[in-house]
mmCIF file of C-alpha atoms in Angstrom:
data_model
loop_
_atom_site.group_PDB
_atom_site.id
_atom_site.type_symbol
_atom_site.label_atom_id
_atom_site.label_comp_id
_atom_site.label_asym_id
_atom_site.label_seq_id
_atom_site.Cartn_x
_atom_site.Cartn_y
_atom_site.Cartn_z
ATOM 1 C CA MET A 1 7.545 -22.157 -17.382
ATOM 2 C CA ASP A 2 6.017 -18.682 -17.162
ATOM 3 C CA LEU A 3 3.571 -17.899 -14.370
ATOM 4 C CA ARG A 4 0.237 -16.996 -15.974
ATOM 5 C CA VAL A 5 -1.384 -14.039 -14.223
ATOM 6 C CA GLY A 6 -4.877 -12.596 -14.455
ATOM 7 C CA VAL A 7 -5.215 -8.887 -13.666
ATOM 8 C CA ILE A 8 -8.483 -7.408 -12.397
ATOM 9 C CA GLY A 9 -8.542 -3.639 -12.792
ATOM 10 C CA THR A 10 -6.891 -1.506 -15.473
ATOM 11 C CA GLY A 11 -6.800 1.888 -13.793
ATOM 12 C CA ALA A 12 -3.491 3.693 -13.276
ATOM 13 C CA ILE A 13 -1.916 1.114 -10.961
ATOM 14 C CA GLY A 14 -3.470 -1.866 -12.759
ATOM 15 C CA GLU A 15 -2.167 -0.794 -16.147
ATOM 16 C CA ASP A 16 1.246 -0.077 -14.636
ATOM 17 C CA HIS A 17 1.359 -3.561 -13.093
ATOM 18 C CA ILE A 18 0.442 -5.100 -16.464
ATOM 19 C CA ARG A 19 3.307 -3.184 -18.062
ATOM 20 C CA ARG A 20 5.623 -4.259 -15.257
ATOM 21 C CA LEU A 21 4.666 -7.927 -15.458
ATOM 22 C CA THR A 22 5.106 -7.877 -19.236
ATOM 23 C CA ASN A 23 8.166 -5.700 -19.816
ATOM 24 C CA VAL A 24 10.143 -5.642 -16.566
ATOM 25 C CA ILE A 25 9.765 -8.972 -14.763
ATOM 26 C CA THR A 26 10.808 -12.242 -16.370
ATOM 27 C CA GLY A 27 9.145 -15.631 -15.983
ATOM 28 C CA VAL A 28 5.611 -14.262 -15.983
ATOM 29 C CA LYS A 29 2.880 -13.610 -18.546
ATOM 30 C CA VAL A 30 -0.329 -11.591 -18.233
ATOM 31 C CA ALA A 31 -2.887 -14.065 -19.571
ATOM 32 C CA ALA A 32 -6.209 -12.422 -18.705
ATOM 33 C CA ILE A 33 -7.551 -8.935 -17.991
ATOM 34 C CA SER A 34 -10.844 -7.514 -16.760
ATOM 35 C CA ASP A 35 -12.167 -4.091 -15.789
ATOM 36 C CA ILE A 36 -15.532 -2.390 -15.442
ATOM 37 C CA ASN A 37 -14.322 -0.077 -18.231
ATOM 38 C CA ALA A 38 -14.497 -2.734 -20.928
ATOM 39 C CA VAL A 39 -13.312 -0.468 -23.731
ATOM 40 C CA LYS A 40 -10.070 0.390 -21.965
ATOM 41 C CA ALA A 41 -9.556 -3.169 -20.709
ATOM 42 C CA LYS A 42 -9.970 -4.598 -24.226
ATOM 43 C CA ARG A 43 -7.475 -2.081 -25.593
ATOM 44 C CA ILE A 44 -4.914 -2.993 -22.935
ATOM 45 C CA ALA A 45 -5.553 -6.725 -23.401
ATOM 46 C CA ASP A 46 -4.909 -6.383 -27.131
ATOM 47 C CA LYS A 47 -1.779 -4.327 -26.510
ATOM 48 C CA PHE A 48 -0.242 -6.895 -24.174
ATOM 49 C CA GLY A 49 -1.531 -10.069 -25.811
ATOM 50 C CA ALA A 50 -3.923 -11.066 -23.031
ATOM 51 C CA LYS A 51 -7.504 -12.342 -23.147
ATOM 52 C CA PHE A 52 -10.275 -9.959 -22.090
ATOM 53 C CA TYR A 53 -12.964 -11.151 -19.690
ATOM 54 C CA ASN A 54 -16.168 -9.343 -18.787
ATOM 55 C CA THR A 55 -15.905 -9.895 -15.031
ATOM 56 C CA GLY A 56 -13.291 -10.401 -12.366
ATOM 57 C CA GLU A 57 -14.909 -13.698 -11.417
ATOM 58 C CA GLU A 58 -14.309 -14.983 -14.941
ATOM 59 C CA VAL A 59 -10.625 -14.057 -14.677
ATOM 60 C CA ILE A 60 -10.324 -15.927 -11.382
ATOM 61 C CA GLU A 61 -12.027 -19.018 -12.817
ATOM 62 C CA ALA A 62 -10.112 -18.967 -16.115
ATOM 63 C CA PRO A 63 -8.150 -22.217 -16.590
ATOM 64 C CA GLU A 64 -5.254 -20.368 -18.241
ATOM 65 C CA VAL A 65 -4.717 -18.250 -15.089
ATOM 66 C CA ASP A 66 -2.420 -19.483 -12.307
ATOM 67 C CA ALA A 67 -2.462 -16.427 -10.016
ATOM 68 C CA ILE A 68 -4.401 -13.179 -9.610
ATOM 69 C CA VAL A 69 -3.489 -9.494 -9.300
ATOM 70 C CA ILE A 70 -6.292 -7.290 -7.952
ATOM 71 C CA ALA A 71 -6.049 -3.581 -8.755
ATOM 72 C CA SER A 72 -9.745 -2.786 -9.027
ATOM 73 C CA TRP A 73 -11.966 -0.327 -7.140
ATOM 74 C CA ASP A 74 -11.300 -0.665 -3.396
ATOM 75 C CA PRO A 75 -14.808 -1.879 -2.405
ATOM 76 C CA THR A 76 -14.417 -4.886 -4.747
ATOM 77 C CA HIS A 77 -11.176 -6.137 -3.200
ATOM 78 C CA ALA A 78 -12.672 -8.375 -0.506
ATOM 79 C CA GLN A 79 -14.994 -10.152 -2.939
ATOM 80 C CA TYR A 80 -12.235 -10.904 -5.441
ATOM 81 C CA VAL A 81 -9.721 -11.967 -2.787
ATOM 82 C CA ILE A 82 -12.163 -14.417 -1.220
ATOM 83 C CA GLU A 83 -13.079 -15.836 -4.635
ATOM 84 C CA SER A 84 -9.361 -16.301 -5.384
ATOM 85 C CA ILE A 85 -8.884 -18.144 -2.094
ATOM 86 C CA LYS A 86 -11.832 -20.419 -2.894
ATOM 87 C CA ALA A 87 -10.261 -21.123 -6.291
ATOM 88 C CA GLY A 88 -6.988 -22.041 -4.571
ATOM 89 C CA LYS A 89 -5.032 -19.378 -6.463
ATOM 90 C CA PHE A 90 -2.336 -17.078 -5.131
ATOM 91 C CA VAL A 91 -3.549 -13.486 -5.125
ATOM 92 C CA PHE A 92 -1.747 -10.156 -4.943
ATOM 93 C CA CYS A 93 -4.178 -7.458 -3.792
ATOM 94 C CA GLU A 94 -3.380 -3.774 -3.954
ATOM 95 C CA LYS A 95 -3.938 -1.883 -0.724
ATOM 96 C CA PRO A 96 -6.265 -1.663 1.023
ATOM 97 C CA LEU A 97 -7.002 -5.356 1.424
ATOM 98 C CA ALA A 98 -10.619 -4.318 2.027
ATOM 99 C CA THR A 99 -12.515 -1.172 2.949
ATOM 100 C CA SER A 100 -13.489 -2.401 6.423
ATOM 101 C CA ALA A 101 -11.867 -4.422 9.173
ATOM 102 C CA ASP A 102 -14.832 -6.815 9.120
ATOM 103 C CA ASP A 103 -14.196 -7.650 5.463
ATOM 104 C CA CYS A 104 -10.484 -8.102 6.186
ATOM 105 C CA LYS A 105 -11.413 -10.495 8.987
ATOM 106 C CA ARG A 106 -13.541 -12.500 6.541
ATOM 107 C CA ILE A 107 -10.514 -12.788 4.250
ATOM 108 C CA VAL A 108 -8.278 -13.916 7.116
ATOM 109 C CA GLN A 109 -10.837 -16.521 8.188
ATOM 110 C CA ALA A 110 -11.250 -17.810 4.626
ATOM 111 C CA GLU A 111 -7.498 -18.167 4.229
ATOM 112 C CA ILE A 112 -7.109 -19.999 7.538
ATOM 113 C CA VAL A 113 -9.953 -22.384 6.633
ATOM 114 C CA GLY A 114 -8.253 -23.010 3.287
ATOM 115 C CA GLY A 115 -5.099 -24.012 5.146
ATOM 116 C CA LYS A 116 -2.572 -22.117 3.009
ATOM 117 C CA GLN A 117 -1.349 -18.538 2.792
ATOM 118 C CA LEU A 118 -2.422 -17.354 -0.651
ATOM 119 C CA VAL A 119 -2.816 -13.594 -0.106
ATOM 120 C CA GLN A 120 -0.229 -10.832 -0.376
ATOM 121 C CA VAL A 121 -1.123 -7.161 0.122
ATOM 122 C CA GLY A 122 0.455 -4.392 -1.954
ATOM 123 C CA PHE A 123 2.260 -2.489 0.786
ATOM 124 C CA MET A 124 5.134 -1.663 -1.539
ATOM 125 C CA ARG A 125 7.017 0.693 0.781
ATOM 126 C CA ARG A 126 8.502 -2.345 2.509
ATOM 127 C CA TYR A 127 10.418 -2.848 -0.750
ATOM 128 C CA ASP A 128 11.784 0.698 -0.938
ATOM 129 C CA ARG A 129 15.544 0.797 -0.419
ATOM 130 C CA GLY A 130 15.397 3.804 1.911
ATOM 131 C CA TYR A 131 12.872 2.236 4.266
ATOM 132 C CA GLY A 132 14.892 -0.983 4.207
ATOM 133 C CA GLN A 133 17.980 0.931 5.299
ATOM 134 C CA ILE A 134 16.051 2.592 8.124
ATOM 135 C CA LYS A 135 14.860 -0.827 9.315
ATOM 136 C CA SER A 136 18.454 -2.115 9.352
ATOM 137 C CA VAL A 137 19.604 0.910 11.372
ATOM 138 C CA ILE A 138 16.851 0.324 13.940
ATOM 139 C CA GLU A 139 17.403 -3.435 14.193
ATOM 140 C CA ASN A 140 21.173 -2.991 14.539
ATOM 141 C CA GLY A 141 20.667 -0.584 17.441
ATOM 142 C CA GLU A 142 22.633 2.184 15.727
ATOM 143 C CA ILE A 143 20.430 4.992 17.103
ATOM 144 C CA GLY A 144 19.262 3.272 20.275
ATOM 145 C CA ALA A 145 15.612 2.578 20.962
ATOM 146 C CA PRO A 146 13.194 4.558 18.747
ATOM 147 C CA LEU A 147 11.266 7.229 20.653
ATOM 148 C CA ILE A 148 9.556 9.478 18.098
ATOM 149 C CA LEU A 149 8.762 9.285 14.372
ATOM 150 C CA HIS A 150 8.005 12.286 12.150
ATOM 151 C CA CYS A 151 6.401 11.483 8.794
ATOM 152 C CA VAL A 152 5.069 13.410 5.802
ATOM 153 C CA HIS A 153 2.895 12.131 2.943
ATOM 154 C CA ARG A 154 2.119 14.839 0.386
ATOM 155 C CA ASN A 155 0.505 14.533 -3.035
ATOM 156 C CA ARG A 156 0.596 17.258 -5.663
ATOM 157 C CA ILE A 157 -3.161 17.144 -6.265
ATOM 158 C CA PRO A 158 -5.947 14.780 -5.149
ATOM 159 C CA GLY A 159 -7.792 12.496 -7.504
ATOM 160 C CA PRO A 160 -11.165 13.706 -8.831
ATOM 161 C CA LYS A 161 -13.107 11.495 -6.402
ATOM 162 C CA HIS A 162 -10.849 11.938 -3.368
ATOM 163 C CA THR A 163 -12.659 12.371 -0.048
ATOM 164 C CA THR A 164 -11.640 13.381 3.462
ATOM 165 C CA GLU A 165 -11.844 9.715 4.499
ATOM 166 C CA MET A 166 -9.383 8.707 1.781
ATOM 167 C CA ASN A 167 -6.542 10.750 3.296
ATOM 168 C CA ILE A 168 -6.299 7.949 5.831
ATOM 169 C CA LYS A 169 -7.756 4.942 4.002
ATOM 170 C CA ASN A 170 -5.731 5.418 0.802
ATOM 171 C CA SER A 171 -2.709 7.529 1.756
ATOM 172 C CA VAL A 172 -1.806 7.222 5.435
ATOM 173 C CA ILE A 173 -2.463 3.474 5.337
ATOM 174 C CA HIS A 174 0.966 3.195 3.688
ATOM 175 C CA GLU A 175 2.587 4.785 6.754
ATOM 176 C CA ILE A 176 0.422 2.697 9.064
ATOM 177 C CA ASP A 177 1.849 -0.485 7.552
ATOM 178 C CA VAL A 178 5.454 0.477 6.908
ATOM 179 C CA LEU A 179 5.969 2.056 10.351
ATOM 180 C CA ARG A 180 4.546 -1.047 12.056
ATOM 181 C CA TRP A 181 6.995 -3.067 9.935
ATOM 182 C CA LEU A 182 9.910 -0.785 10.839
ATOM 183 C CA LEU A 183 9.201 -0.863 14.568
ATOM 184 C CA GLY A 184 7.959 -4.439 14.896
ATOM 185 C CA GLU A 185 5.009 -3.551 17.109
ATOM 186 C CA ASP A 186 1.326 -2.695 16.871
ATOM 187 C CA TYR A 187 -0.436 0.556 17.719
ATOM 188 C CA LYS A 188 -2.248 1.441 20.945
ATOM 189 C CA THR A 189 -4.015 4.761 20.306
ATOM 190 C CA ALA A 190 -4.938 7.070 17.435
ATOM 191 C CA GLN A 191 -5.808 10.751 17.192
ATOM 192 C CA VAL A 192 -6.406 12.961 14.150
ATOM 193 C CA LEU A 193 -5.983 16.738 14.186
ATOM 194 C CA MET A 194 -7.554 18.973 11.563
ATOM 195 C CA PRO A 195 -5.406 22.060 10.873
ATOM 196 C CA LYS A 196 -6.618 25.074 8.925
ATOM 197 C CA CYS A 197 -7.992 23.753 5.631
ATOM 198 C CA SER A 198 -6.205 24.666 2.415
ATOM 199 C CA SER A 199 -8.091 27.267 0.385
ATOM 200 C CA LEU A 200 -7.400 25.061 -2.652
ATOM 201 C CA SER A 201 -9.462 22.157 -1.286
ATOM 202 C CA GLU A 202 -12.684 21.478 -3.163
ATOM 203 C CA ASN A 203 -15.850 19.404 -2.725
ATOM 204 C CA GLY A 204 -15.701 19.500 1.065
ATOM 205 C CA LEU A 205 -12.261 17.878 1.289
ATOM 206 C CA GLN A 206 -10.661 18.524 4.688
ATOM 207 C CA ASP A 207 -6.971 18.766 3.909
ATOM 208 C CA PRO A 208 -4.342 18.631 5.363
ATOM 209 C CA GLN A 209 -4.741 16.245 8.298
ATOM 210 C CA ILE A 210 -2.337 15.199 11.058
ATOM 211 C CA VAL A 211 -2.481 11.630 12.364
ATOM 212 C CA LEU A 212 -0.994 10.895 15.785
ATOM 213 C CA LEU A 213 -0.288 7.270 16.697
ATOM 214 C CA GLU A 214 1.098 5.649 19.827
ATOM 215 C CA THR A 215 2.620 2.170 19.713
ATOM 216 C CA GLN A 216 2.308 -0.523 22.362
ATOM 217 C CA SER A 217 5.674 0.456 23.883
ATOM 218 C CA GLY A 218 4.877 4.186 23.880
ATOM 219 C CA ILE A 219 6.635 5.360 20.706
ATOM 220 C CA ARG A 220 4.917 8.517 19.422
ATOM 221 C CA ILE A 221 4.315 9.045 15.695
ATOM 222 C CA ASP A 222 3.056 12.100 13.835
ATOM 223 C CA ILE A 223 2.020 11.823 10.174
ATOM 224 C CA GLU A 224 1.136 14.826 8.033
ATOM 225 C CA SER A 225 -1.256 13.930 5.218
ATOM 226 C CA PHE A 226 -1.562 16.697 2.600
ATOM 227 C CA VAL A 227 -2.992 15.526 -0.718
ATOM 228 C CA ASN A 228 -3.141 18.952 -2.377
ATOM 229 C CA CYS A 229 0.317 20.409 -1.710
ATOM 230 C CA GLN A 230 0.705 21.531 -5.360
ATOM 231 C CA TYR A 231 4.498 21.257 -5.626
ATOM 232 C CA GLY A 232 4.948 17.492 -6.101
ATOM 233 C CA TYR A 233 4.876 14.064 -4.460
ATOM 234 C CA ASP A 234 6.839 14.172 -1.218
ATOM 235 C CA VAL A 235 7.297 11.375 1.333
ATOM 236 C CA GLN A 236 9.448 11.869 4.422
ATOM 237 C CA CYS A 237 10.224 9.768 7.479
ATOM 238 C CA GLU A 238 12.548 10.481 10.399
ATOM 239 C CA VAL A 239 13.105 8.184 13.366
ATOM 240 C CA VAL A 240 14.390 9.799 16.566
ATOM 241 C CA GLY A 241 16.222 7.324 18.762
ATOM 242 C CA GLU A 242 17.911 7.501 22.162
ATOM 243 C CA THR A 243 21.352 8.161 20.666
ATOM 244 C CA GLY A 244 20.715 9.411 17.140
ATOM 245 C CA THR A 245 18.295 9.848 14.262
ATOM 246 C CA VAL A 246 17.809 8.274 10.844
ATOM 247 C CA ARG A 247 15.937 9.866 7.957
ATOM 248 C CA LEU A 248 14.494 8.614 4.682
ATOM 249 C CA PRO A 249 16.664 9.988 1.850
ATOM 250 C CA ASP A 250 15.247 12.116 -0.926
ATOM 251 C CA PRO A 251 15.173 10.449 -4.368
ATOM 252 C CA ALA A 252 18.574 10.450 -6.074
ATOM 253 C CA ASN A 253 17.751 13.002 -8.758
ATOM 254 C CA VAL A 254 20.432 15.149 -10.356
ATOM 255 C CA VAL A 255 21.193 18.504 -8.744
ATOM 256 C CA MET A 256 21.232 21.479 -11.099
ATOM 257 C CA ARG A 257 23.035 24.759 -10.464
ATOM 258 C CA SER A 258 21.748 27.546 -12.689
ATOM 259 C CA SER A 259 20.676 31.204 -12.539
ATOM 260 C CA GLY A 260 21.956 31.652 -9.007
ATOM 261 C CA ALA A 261 20.065 28.686 -7.601
ATOM 262 C CA ARG A 262 20.594 25.012 -6.834
ATOM 263 C CA SER A 263 17.668 22.662 -7.463
ATOM 264 C CA TYR A 264 16.597 19.085 -8.106
ATOM 265 C CA GLU A 265 13.392 17.536 -9.378
ATOM 266 C CA ILE A 266 10.607 16.497 -7.031
ATOM 267 C CA PHE A 267 8.651 13.658 -8.610
ATOM 268 C CA PRO A 268 5.064 14.537 -9.606
ATOM 269 C CA ASP A 269 3.482 11.317 -8.331
ATOM 270 C CA TRP A 270 3.924 8.001 -6.535
ATOM 271 C CA MET A 271 4.477 5.969 -9.691
ATOM 272 C CA ASP A 272 7.796 7.692 -10.367
ATOM 273 C CA ARG A 273 8.857 8.019 -6.721
ATOM 274 C CA PHE A 274 8.440 4.330 -5.895
ATOM 275 C CA VAL A 275 8.940 2.663 -9.280
ATOM 276 C CA GLU A 276 11.857 0.540 -8.017
ATOM 277 C CA ALA A 277 9.863 -0.577 -4.981
ATOM 278 C CA TYR A 278 6.927 -1.616 -7.172
ATOM 279 C CA ASP A 279 9.299 -3.570 -9.423
ATOM 280 C CA ALA A 280 10.927 -5.342 -6.472
ATOM 281 C CA GLU A 281 7.565 -6.097 -4.881
ATOM 282 C CA LEU A 282 6.068 -7.862 -7.886
ATOM 283 C CA ARG A 283 9.352 -9.552 -8.781
ATOM 284 C CA GLN A 284 9.465 -11.149 -5.329
ATOM 285 C CA TRP A 285 5.778 -12.087 -5.534
ATOM 286 C CA VAL A 286 6.201 -13.855 -8.886
ATOM 287 C CA ASP A 287 9.217 -15.789 -7.601
ATOM 288 C CA ALA A 288 7.433 -16.688 -4.350
ATOM 289 C CA VAL A 289 4.314 -17.937 -6.149
ATOM 290 C CA LYS A 290 6.478 -20.170 -8.310
ATOM 291 C CA GLU A 291 8.120 -21.543 -5.165
ATOM 292 C CA GLY A 292 4.720 -22.049 -3.536
ATOM 293 C CA ALA A 293 5.294 -19.891 -0.436
ATOM 294 C CA LEU A 294 4.654 -16.144 -0.146
ATOM 295 C CA LYS A 295 7.109 -13.829 1.641
ATOM 296 C CA GLY A 296 5.459 -10.403 1.511
ATOM 297 C CA PRO A 297 2.796 -8.581 3.567
ATOM 298 C CA THR A 298 0.052 -11.001 4.568
ATOM 299 C CA ALA A 299 -3.712 -10.811 4.889
ATOM 300 C CA TRP A 300 -3.123 -10.378 8.615
ATOM 301 C CA ASP A 301 -0.978 -7.311 7.906
ATOM 302 C CA GLY A 302 -3.802 -5.947 5.773
ATOM 303 C CA TYR A 303 -6.285 -6.656 8.583
ATOM 304 C CA VAL A 304 -4.184 -4.859 11.204
ATOM 305 C CA ALA A 305 -3.696 -1.871 8.898
ATOM 306 C CA CYS A 306 -7.457 -1.657 8.357
ATOM 307 C CA ILE A 307 -8.216 -1.901 12.087
ATOM 308 C CA THR A 308 -5.793 0.966 12.640
ATOM 309 C CA SER A 309 -7.143 3.106 9.805
ATOM 310 C CA ASP A 310 -10.700 2.528 11.071
ATOM 311 C CA ALA A 311 -9.583 3.783 14.491
ATOM 312 C CA CYS A 312 -8.027 6.861 12.874
ATOM 313 C CA SER A 313 -11.276 7.585 11.032
ATOM 314 C CA GLU A 314 -13.236 7.228 14.269
ATOM 315 C CA ALA A 315 -10.795 9.544 16.034
ATOM 316 C CA ARG A 316 -11.212 12.163 13.321
ATOM 317 C CA GLU A 317 -14.996 11.981 13.432
ATOM 318 C CA LYS A 318 -15.197 12.137 17.240
ATOM 319 C CA GLY A 319 -12.322 14.554 17.797
ATOM 320 C CA THR A 320 -10.916 12.325 20.538
ATOM 321 C CA ILE A 321 -8.123 9.845 21.203
ATOM 322 C CA VAL A 322 -9.297 6.337 20.270
ATOM 323 C CA SER A 323 -7.890 3.091 21.644
ATOM 324 C CA ILE A 324 -6.849 0.494 19.070
ATOM 325 C CA PHE A 325 -7.526 -3.165 19.808
ATOM 326 C CA ILE A 326 -5.473 -5.609 17.739
ATOM 327 C CA PRO A 327 -6.418 -9.281 18.244
ATOM 328 C CA GLU A 328 -3.677 -11.801 18.906
ATOM 329 C CA CYS A 329 -2.041 -12.892 15.673
ATOM 330 C CA PRO A 330 -3.038 -16.472 14.770
ATOM 331 C CA ALA A 331 -0.256 -19.056 14.632
ATOM 332 C CA PHE A 332 -1.137 -19.463 10.937
ATOM 333 C CA TYR A 333 0.551 -16.103 10.240
ATOM 334 C CA LYS A 334 3.582 -16.453 12.526
#
């Protein structure tokens, strides 16, 4: 029997997830759709044979919906996740889980009170083949203990409403989660450096930014966040170990030799760069919901990521190194 999913939010990622759940992944059906842009949501609902609802709450309460996908405006995430928990429905929430650590804590508490893990957070880089290979190299001890990580997260252009805060809250939060997953430890301190601002930045956007993190064991991490690099979407990660290094591979695009030059395409955005990871992520989620036990990033992972991103924001505002306090993980999530 197909899993019947309700999707809240039909922006770029929401519409792409609807397409993915309909055309790519088997054993699932998009049954209900809602978005604040009712005209677009109705058009997409008609296109994919789903029922349109006026509000996200109506989607969550709909009897024909077994599980929820939240891809709406970030400040609405906490409300919809908590309502899904109260309804006893599995919920996949795009990152961030919430826009504040306090709201993430409310979600964690609601899930623990409910007695069952129902929440998965959309940290899709854990499903990227390259990051998975790096994790295997680290866990197998092939480069010795990790000492330093160098990371880059560049976007071709920022969205029309992108702010300085969003460099961390919407972009670097991916690195915050996936590097914690790679290394298996939490962070201890955060610092944010503000290099010379690009002359192409508009509306007061401070870009690029450099985030410096230290883990509990002393591993040092530098992350360049540049959302207006112009040339394409570029994600890089190199782990320096005691006896070697391992680096995230570039996408396997064809190499062209022509006019005295050798070149290959750099993807324009994240949807193309990580399409396979997004497919794998939702495929696993659908299968796990059917089995009744989630396997992906938890609400606790979303909480820790938000605590860390809040510390990074504080460090940027104060111009200092900020200590990061991560509470002990409840047994519920171990």
